[in-house]
Short mmCIF file of C-alpha atoms and ligand atoms in Angstrom, two decimals:
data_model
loop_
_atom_site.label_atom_id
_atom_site.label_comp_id
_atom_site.label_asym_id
_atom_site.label_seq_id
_atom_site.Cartn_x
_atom_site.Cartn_y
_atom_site.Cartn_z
CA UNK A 218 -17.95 18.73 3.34
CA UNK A 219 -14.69 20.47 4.64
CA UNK A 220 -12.30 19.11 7.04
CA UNK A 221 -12.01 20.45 10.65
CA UNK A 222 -8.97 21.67 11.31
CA UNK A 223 -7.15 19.97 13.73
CA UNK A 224 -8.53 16.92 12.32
CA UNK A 225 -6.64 14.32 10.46
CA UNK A 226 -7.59 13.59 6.69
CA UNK A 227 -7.35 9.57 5.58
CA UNK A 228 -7.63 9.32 1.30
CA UNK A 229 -8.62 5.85 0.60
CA UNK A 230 -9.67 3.62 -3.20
CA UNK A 231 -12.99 5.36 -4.34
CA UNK A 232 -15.89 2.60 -2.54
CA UNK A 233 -13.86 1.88 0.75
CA UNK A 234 -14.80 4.89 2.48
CA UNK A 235 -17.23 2.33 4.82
CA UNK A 236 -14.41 0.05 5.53
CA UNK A 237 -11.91 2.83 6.52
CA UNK A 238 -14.36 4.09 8.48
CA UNK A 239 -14.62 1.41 10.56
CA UNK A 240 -11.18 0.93 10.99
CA UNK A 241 -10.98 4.26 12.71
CA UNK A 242 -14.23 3.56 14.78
CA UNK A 243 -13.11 0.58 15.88
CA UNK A 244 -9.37 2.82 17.16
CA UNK A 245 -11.93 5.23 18.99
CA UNK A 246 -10.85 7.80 16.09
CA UNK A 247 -14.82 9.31 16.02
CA UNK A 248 -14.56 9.26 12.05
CA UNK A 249 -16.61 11.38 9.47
CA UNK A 250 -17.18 10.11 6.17
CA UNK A 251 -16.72 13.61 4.09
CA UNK A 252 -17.13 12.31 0.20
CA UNK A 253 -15.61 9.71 -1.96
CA UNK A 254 -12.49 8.57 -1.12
CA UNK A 255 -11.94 10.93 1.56
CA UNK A 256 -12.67 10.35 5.72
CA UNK A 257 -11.57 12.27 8.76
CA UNK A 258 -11.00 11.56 12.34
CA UNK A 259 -9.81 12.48 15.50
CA UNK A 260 -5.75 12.39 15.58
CA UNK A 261 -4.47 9.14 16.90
CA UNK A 262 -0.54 8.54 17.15
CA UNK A 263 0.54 5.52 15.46
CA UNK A 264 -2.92 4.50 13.54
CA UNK A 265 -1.87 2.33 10.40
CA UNK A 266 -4.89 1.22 8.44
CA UNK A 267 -5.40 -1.34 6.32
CA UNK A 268 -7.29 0.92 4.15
CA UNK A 269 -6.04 4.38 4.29
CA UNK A 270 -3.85 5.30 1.66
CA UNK A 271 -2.50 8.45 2.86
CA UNK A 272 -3.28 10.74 5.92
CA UNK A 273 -2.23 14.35 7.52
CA UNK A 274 -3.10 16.25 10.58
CA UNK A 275 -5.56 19.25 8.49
CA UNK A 276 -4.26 22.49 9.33
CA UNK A 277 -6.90 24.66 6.97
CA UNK A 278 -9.68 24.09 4.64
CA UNK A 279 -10.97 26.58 1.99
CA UNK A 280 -13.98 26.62 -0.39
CA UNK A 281 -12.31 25.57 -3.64
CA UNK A 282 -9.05 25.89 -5.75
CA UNK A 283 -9.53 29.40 -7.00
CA UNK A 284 -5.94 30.82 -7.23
CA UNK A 285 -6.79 34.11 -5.03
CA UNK A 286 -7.11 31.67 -2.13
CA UNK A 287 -3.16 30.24 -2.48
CA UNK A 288 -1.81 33.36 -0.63
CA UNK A 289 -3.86 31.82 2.47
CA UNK A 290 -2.96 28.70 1.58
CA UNK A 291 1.00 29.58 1.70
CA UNK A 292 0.41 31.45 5.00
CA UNK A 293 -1.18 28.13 6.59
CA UNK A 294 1.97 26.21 5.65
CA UNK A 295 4.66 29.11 6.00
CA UNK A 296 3.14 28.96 9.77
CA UNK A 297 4.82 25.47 10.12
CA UNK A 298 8.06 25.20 11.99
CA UNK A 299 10.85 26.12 9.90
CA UNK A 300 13.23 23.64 11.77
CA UNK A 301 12.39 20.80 8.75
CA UNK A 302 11.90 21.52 5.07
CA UNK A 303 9.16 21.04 3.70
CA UNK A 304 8.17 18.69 0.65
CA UNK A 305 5.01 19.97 -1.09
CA UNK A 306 2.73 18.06 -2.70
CA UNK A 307 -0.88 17.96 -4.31
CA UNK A 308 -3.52 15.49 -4.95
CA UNK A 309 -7.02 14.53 -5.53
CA UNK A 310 -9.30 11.92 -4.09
CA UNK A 311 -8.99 9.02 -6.70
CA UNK A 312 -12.19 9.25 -8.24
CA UNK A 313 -13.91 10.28 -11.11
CA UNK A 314 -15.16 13.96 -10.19
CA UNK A 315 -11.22 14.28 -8.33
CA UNK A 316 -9.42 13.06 -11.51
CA UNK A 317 -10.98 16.09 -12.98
CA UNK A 318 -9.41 18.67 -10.98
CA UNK A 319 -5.94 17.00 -11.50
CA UNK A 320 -4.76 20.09 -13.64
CA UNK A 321 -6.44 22.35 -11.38
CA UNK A 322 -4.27 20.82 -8.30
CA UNK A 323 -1.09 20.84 -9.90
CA UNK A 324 -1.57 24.67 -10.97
CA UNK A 325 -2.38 25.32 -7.20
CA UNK A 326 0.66 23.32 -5.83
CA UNK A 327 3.17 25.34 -8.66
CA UNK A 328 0.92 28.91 -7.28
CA UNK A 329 1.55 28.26 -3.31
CA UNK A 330 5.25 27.21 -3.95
CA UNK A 331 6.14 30.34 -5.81
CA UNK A 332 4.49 31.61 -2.38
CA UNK A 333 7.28 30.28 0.13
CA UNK A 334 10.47 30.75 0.37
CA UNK A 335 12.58 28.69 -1.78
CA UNK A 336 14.98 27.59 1.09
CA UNK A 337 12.35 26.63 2.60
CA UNK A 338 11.48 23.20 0.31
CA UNK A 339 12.59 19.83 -0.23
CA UNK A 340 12.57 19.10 -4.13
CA UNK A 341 13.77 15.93 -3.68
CA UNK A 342 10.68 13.45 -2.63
CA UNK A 343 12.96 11.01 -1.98
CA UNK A 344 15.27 12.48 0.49
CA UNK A 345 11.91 13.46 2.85
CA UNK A 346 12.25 10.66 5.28
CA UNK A 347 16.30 11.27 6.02
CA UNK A 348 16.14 15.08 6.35
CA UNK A 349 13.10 14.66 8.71
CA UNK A 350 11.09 16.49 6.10
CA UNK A 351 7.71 17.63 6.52
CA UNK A 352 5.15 16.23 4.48
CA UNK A 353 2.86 19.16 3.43
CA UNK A 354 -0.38 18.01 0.90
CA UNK A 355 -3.15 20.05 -0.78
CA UNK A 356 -6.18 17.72 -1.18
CA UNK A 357 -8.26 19.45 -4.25
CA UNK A 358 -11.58 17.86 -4.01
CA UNK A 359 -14.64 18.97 -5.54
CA UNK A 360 -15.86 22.11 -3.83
CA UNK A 361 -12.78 21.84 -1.38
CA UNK A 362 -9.33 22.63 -0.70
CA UNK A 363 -7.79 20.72 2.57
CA UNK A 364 -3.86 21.79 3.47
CA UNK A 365 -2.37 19.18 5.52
CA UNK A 366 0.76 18.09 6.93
CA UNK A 367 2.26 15.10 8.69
CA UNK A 368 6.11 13.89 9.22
CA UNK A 369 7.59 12.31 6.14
CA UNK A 370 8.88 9.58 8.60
CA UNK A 371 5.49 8.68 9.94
CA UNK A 372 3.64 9.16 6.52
CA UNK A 373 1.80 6.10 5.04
CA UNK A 374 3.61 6.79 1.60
CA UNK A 375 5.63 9.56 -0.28
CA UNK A 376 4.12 9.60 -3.26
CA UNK A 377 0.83 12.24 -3.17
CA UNK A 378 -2.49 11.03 -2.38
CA UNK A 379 -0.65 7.59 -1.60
CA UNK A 380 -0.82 6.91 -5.72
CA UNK A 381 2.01 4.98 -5.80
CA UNK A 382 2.44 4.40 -9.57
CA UNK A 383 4.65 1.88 -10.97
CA UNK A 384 4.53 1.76 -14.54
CA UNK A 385 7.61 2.87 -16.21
CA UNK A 386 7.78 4.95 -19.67
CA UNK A 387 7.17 2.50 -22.28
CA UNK A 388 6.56 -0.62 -19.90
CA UNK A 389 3.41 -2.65 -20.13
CA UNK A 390 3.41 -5.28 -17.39
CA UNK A 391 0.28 -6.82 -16.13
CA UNK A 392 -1.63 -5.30 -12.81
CA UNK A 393 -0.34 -8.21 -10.63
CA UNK A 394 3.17 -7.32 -11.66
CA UNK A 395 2.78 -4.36 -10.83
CA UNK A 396 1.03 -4.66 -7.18
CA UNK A 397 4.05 -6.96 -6.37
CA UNK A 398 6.51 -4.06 -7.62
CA UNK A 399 4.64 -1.79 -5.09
CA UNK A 400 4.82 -4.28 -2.30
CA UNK A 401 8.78 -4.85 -2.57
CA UNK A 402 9.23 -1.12 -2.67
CA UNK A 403 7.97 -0.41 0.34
CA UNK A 404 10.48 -3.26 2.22
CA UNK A 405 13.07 -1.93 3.30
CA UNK A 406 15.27 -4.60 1.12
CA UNK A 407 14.75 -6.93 -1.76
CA UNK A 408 14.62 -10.45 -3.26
CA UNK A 409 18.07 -10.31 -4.98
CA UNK A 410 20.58 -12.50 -6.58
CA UNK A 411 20.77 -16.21 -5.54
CA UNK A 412 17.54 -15.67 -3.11
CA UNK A 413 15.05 -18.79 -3.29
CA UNK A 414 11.39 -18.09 -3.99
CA UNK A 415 8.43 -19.52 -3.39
CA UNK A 416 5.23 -18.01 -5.40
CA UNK A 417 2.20 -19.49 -4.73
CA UNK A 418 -0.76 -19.23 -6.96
CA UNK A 419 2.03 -17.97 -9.88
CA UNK A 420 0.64 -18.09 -13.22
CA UNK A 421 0.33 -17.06 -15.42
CA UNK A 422 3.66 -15.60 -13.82
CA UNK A 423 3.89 -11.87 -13.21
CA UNK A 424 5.65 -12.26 -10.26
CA UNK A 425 7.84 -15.07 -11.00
CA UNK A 426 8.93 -12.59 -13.93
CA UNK A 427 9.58 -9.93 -11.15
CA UNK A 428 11.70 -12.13 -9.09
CA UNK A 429 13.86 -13.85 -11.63
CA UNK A 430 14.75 -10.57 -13.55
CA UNK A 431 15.71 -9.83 -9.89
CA UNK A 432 18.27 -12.79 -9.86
CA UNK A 433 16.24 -14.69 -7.45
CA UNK A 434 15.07 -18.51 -8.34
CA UNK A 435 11.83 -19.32 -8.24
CA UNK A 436 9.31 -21.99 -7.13
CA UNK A 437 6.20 -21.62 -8.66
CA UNK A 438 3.61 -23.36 -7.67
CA UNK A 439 0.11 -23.07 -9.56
CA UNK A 440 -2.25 -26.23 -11.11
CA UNK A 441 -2.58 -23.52 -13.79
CA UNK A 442 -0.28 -23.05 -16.94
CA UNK A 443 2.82 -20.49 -17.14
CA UNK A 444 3.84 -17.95 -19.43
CA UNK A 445 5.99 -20.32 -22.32
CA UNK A 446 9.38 -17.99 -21.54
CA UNK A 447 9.08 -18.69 -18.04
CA UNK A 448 8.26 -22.51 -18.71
CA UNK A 449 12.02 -22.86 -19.91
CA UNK A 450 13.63 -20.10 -17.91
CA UNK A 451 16.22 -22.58 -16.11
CA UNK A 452 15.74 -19.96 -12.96
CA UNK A 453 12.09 -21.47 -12.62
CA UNK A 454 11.24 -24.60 -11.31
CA UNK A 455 6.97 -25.05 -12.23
CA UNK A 456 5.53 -27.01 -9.60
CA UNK A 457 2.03 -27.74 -11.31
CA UNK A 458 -0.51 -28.72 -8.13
CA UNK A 459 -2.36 -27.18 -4.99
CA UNK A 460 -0.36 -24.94 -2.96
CA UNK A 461 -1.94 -26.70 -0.34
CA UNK A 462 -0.19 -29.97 -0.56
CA UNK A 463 2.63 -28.50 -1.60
CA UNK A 464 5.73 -28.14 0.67
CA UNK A 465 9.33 -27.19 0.16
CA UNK A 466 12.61 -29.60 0.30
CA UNK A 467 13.92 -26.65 2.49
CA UNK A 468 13.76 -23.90 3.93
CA UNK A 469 13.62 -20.94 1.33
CA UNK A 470 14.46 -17.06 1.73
CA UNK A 471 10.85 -16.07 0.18
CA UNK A 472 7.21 -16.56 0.28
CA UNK A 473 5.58 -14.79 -1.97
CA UNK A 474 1.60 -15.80 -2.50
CA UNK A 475 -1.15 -14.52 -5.01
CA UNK A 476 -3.30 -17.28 -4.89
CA UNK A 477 -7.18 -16.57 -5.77
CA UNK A 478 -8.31 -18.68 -2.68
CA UNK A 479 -10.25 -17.61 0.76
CA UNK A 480 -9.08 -15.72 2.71
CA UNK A 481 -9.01 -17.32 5.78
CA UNK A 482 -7.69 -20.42 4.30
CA UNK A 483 -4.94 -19.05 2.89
CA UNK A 484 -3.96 -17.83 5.92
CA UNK A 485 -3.91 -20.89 7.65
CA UNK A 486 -1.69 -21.84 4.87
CA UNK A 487 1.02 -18.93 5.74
CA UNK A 488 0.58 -19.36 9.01
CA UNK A 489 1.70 -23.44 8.50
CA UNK A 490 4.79 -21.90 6.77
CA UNK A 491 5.73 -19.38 9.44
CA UNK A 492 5.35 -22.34 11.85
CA UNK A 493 7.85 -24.34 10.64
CA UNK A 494 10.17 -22.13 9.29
CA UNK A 495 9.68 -22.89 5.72
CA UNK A 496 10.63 -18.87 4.63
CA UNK A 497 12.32 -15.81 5.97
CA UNK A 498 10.30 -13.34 4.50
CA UNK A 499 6.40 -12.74 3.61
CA UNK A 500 4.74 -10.96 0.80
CA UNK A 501 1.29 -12.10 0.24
CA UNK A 502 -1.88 -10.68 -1.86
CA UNK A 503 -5.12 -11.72 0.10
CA UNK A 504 -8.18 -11.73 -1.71
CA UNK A 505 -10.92 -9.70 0.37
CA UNK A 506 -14.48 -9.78 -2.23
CA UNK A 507 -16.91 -10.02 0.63
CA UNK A 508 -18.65 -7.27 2.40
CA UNK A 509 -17.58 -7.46 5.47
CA UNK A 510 -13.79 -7.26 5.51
CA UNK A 511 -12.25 -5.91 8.45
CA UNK A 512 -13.69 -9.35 10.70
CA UNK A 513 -11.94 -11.22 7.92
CA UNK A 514 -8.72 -8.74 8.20
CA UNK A 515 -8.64 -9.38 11.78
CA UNK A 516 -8.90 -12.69 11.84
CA UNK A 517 -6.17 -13.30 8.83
CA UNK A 518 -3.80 -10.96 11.43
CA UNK A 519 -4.08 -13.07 14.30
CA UNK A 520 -3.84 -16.27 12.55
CA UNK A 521 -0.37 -15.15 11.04
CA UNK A 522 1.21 -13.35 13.73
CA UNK A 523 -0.53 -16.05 16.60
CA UNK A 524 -0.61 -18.82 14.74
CA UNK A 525 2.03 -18.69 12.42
CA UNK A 526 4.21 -16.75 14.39
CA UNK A 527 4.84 -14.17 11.26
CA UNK A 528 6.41 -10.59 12.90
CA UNK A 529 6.54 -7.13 11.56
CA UNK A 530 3.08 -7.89 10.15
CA UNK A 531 1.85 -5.27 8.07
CA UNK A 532 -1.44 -4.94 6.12
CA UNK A 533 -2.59 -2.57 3.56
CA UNK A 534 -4.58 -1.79 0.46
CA UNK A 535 -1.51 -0.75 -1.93
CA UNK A 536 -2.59 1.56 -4.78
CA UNK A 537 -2.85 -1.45 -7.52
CA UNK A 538 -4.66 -3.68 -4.72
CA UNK A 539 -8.63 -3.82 -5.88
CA UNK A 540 -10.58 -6.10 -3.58
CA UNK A 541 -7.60 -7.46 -1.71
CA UNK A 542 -4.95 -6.18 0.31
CA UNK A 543 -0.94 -7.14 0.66
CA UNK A 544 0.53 -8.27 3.78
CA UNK A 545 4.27 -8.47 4.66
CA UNK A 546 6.34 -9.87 7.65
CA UNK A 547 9.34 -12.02 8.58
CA UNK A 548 10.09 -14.74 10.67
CA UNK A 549 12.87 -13.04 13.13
C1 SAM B 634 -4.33 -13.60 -9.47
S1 SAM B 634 -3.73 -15.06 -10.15
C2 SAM B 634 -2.02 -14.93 -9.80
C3 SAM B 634 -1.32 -13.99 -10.70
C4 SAM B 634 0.19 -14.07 -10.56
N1 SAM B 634 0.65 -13.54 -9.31
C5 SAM B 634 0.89 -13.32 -11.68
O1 SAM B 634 1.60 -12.37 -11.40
O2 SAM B 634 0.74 -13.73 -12.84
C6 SAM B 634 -4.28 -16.27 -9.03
C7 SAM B 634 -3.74 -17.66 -9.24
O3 SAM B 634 -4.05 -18.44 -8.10
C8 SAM B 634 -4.08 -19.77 -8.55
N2 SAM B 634 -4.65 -20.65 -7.51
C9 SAM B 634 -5.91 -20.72 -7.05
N3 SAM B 634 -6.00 -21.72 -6.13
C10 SAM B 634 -4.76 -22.26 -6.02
C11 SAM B 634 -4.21 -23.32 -5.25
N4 SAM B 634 -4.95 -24.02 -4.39
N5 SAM B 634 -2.89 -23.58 -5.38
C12 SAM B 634 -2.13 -22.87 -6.23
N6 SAM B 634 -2.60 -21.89 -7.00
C13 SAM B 634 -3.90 -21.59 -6.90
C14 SAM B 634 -4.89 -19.70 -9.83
O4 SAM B 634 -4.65 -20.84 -10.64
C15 SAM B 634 -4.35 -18.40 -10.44
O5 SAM B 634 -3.36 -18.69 -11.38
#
């Protein structure tokens, strides 16, 4: 199924499709499932889902990825205003049959560039959000080719498709590590030197790694065992019991939490640490396996932000999130 025009396009993880789409039913957004890993709606200013990796406002769709169909494809973006460059990206719906085409998409993206005029793009990805860039996405999915665009500044991520990747050449760390990596880069500031941690649910110690090669010093609290080099690492303290009866000596700068607990429960333990000022800043994995999660999502949002008094609340499915989804806030 193509999208309409007009439209906006939300790319989601492959099997969320329902719970997306209830997101934007429950914002009035009149959403169309139109394949795996792939919704639309009706435009609506603003609309941050938990479960929508990236979106765009569709300006054309076409029947497929054939190369005689980039001149039209150029001519739908070249019709942008040329007031902001333009960054220009492909991608494919994260799924098996879109994986495919990823050679296909790439060849299209490097076809409709040598289309535009040069002065007319943004190379640098990075730069997008200070030169009020315009973010400009070809979604190859089987059977269809959707040209989008939305404002770098108001897009859910930079990188295409919202495939934030975070493994480095030659680096193996584990999937948590890497979801926390993810998380911190999309703060606008870090964990740094001389910053106190507090990890709950830590082992076998992913993130503890993160933070202290960071500088920070970490609490890490887990009934479970730790890696043996962060056992002895003189920047970790191992406090081995239940986050749940644990509490700090004082306040720290961090609260960082993984722990493989309900959800609901774990958000009455945030919320308890918001209250009474135990950290500055939030960055917590919450486990969603049931069915039904956006009753559970809303709920776990208004017991941190009206119980716990956590602000700047934000919630999403990050690109190494599976059945879970990472929250961040502060206290002021
Ligand atoms: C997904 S793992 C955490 C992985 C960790 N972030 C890392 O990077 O290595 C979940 C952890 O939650 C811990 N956990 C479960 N219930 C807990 C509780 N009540 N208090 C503390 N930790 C708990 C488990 O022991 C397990 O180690």
């Amino acid at each position: 199924m193509a999208a309409r025009p007009g439209r906006w396009l939300w790319t989601c993880r492959i099997g969320f499709e329902p719970h997306l789409y209830e997101e934007l039913a429950w914002a009035g957004a009149e959403p169309r499932v139109l394949g795996e890993a792939l919704v639309e709606s009706e435009g609506k200013q603003g609309l941050v889902l938990a479960f929508a990796r990236q979106s765009f406002r569709v300006l054309a769709s076409f029947p497929g990825a054939a190369p005689e169909l980039a001149p039209a494809m150029a001519q739908a973006v070249a019709a942008l205003p040329a007031s902001a460059p333009i960054v220009l990206q492909a991608f494919t719906p994260d799924t098996p049959r879109g994986n495919a085409l990823a050679a296909e998409a790439d060849a299209l993206r490097e076809t409709v560039r040598g289309l535009l005029p040069a002065n007319r793009l943004l190379e640098d990805t990075d730069r997008a959000r200070e030169t009020g860039a315009q973010l400009v996405s070809l979604c190859v999915a089987p059977g269809a080719v959707t040209v989008g665009v939305v404002p770098a500044r108001e897009a859910l991520s930079l990188a295409p498709g919202g495939r934030r990747r975070m493994k480095r050449a030659g680096e193996s760390p584990s999937r948590a590590a890497m979801k926390l990596e993810e998380a911190l880069d999309g703060l606008p500031f870090e964990p740094g030197r001389g910053d106190v941690c507090v990890d709950l649910g830590a082992a076998p110690g992913g993130w503890t790694q993160r933070l202290v090669s960071r500088g920070a010093k970490v609490i890490a609290v887990d009934p479970a065992r730790l890696m043996p080099e962060l056992a002895s690492n003189p920047r970790v303290r191992h406090v081995q019991e239940s986050a749940f009866a644990f509490a700090p000596e004082e306040p720290v700068d961090w609260l960082f939490c993984d722990m493989a607990w309900r959800p609901l429960e774990v958000a009455q333990l945030l919320a308890k640490w918001g209250r009474r000022g135990w950290a500055s800043h939030l960055v917590a994995n919450i486990k969603l396996p049931m069915n039904d999660k956006n009753p559970i999502l809303l709920r776990v949002r208004h017991t941190l932000t009206e119980d716990g008094g956590w602000k700047g609340l934000t919630v999403r499915q990050l690109y190494h999130d599976r059945d879970e989804v990472t929250v961040t806030a502060h206290r002021r």
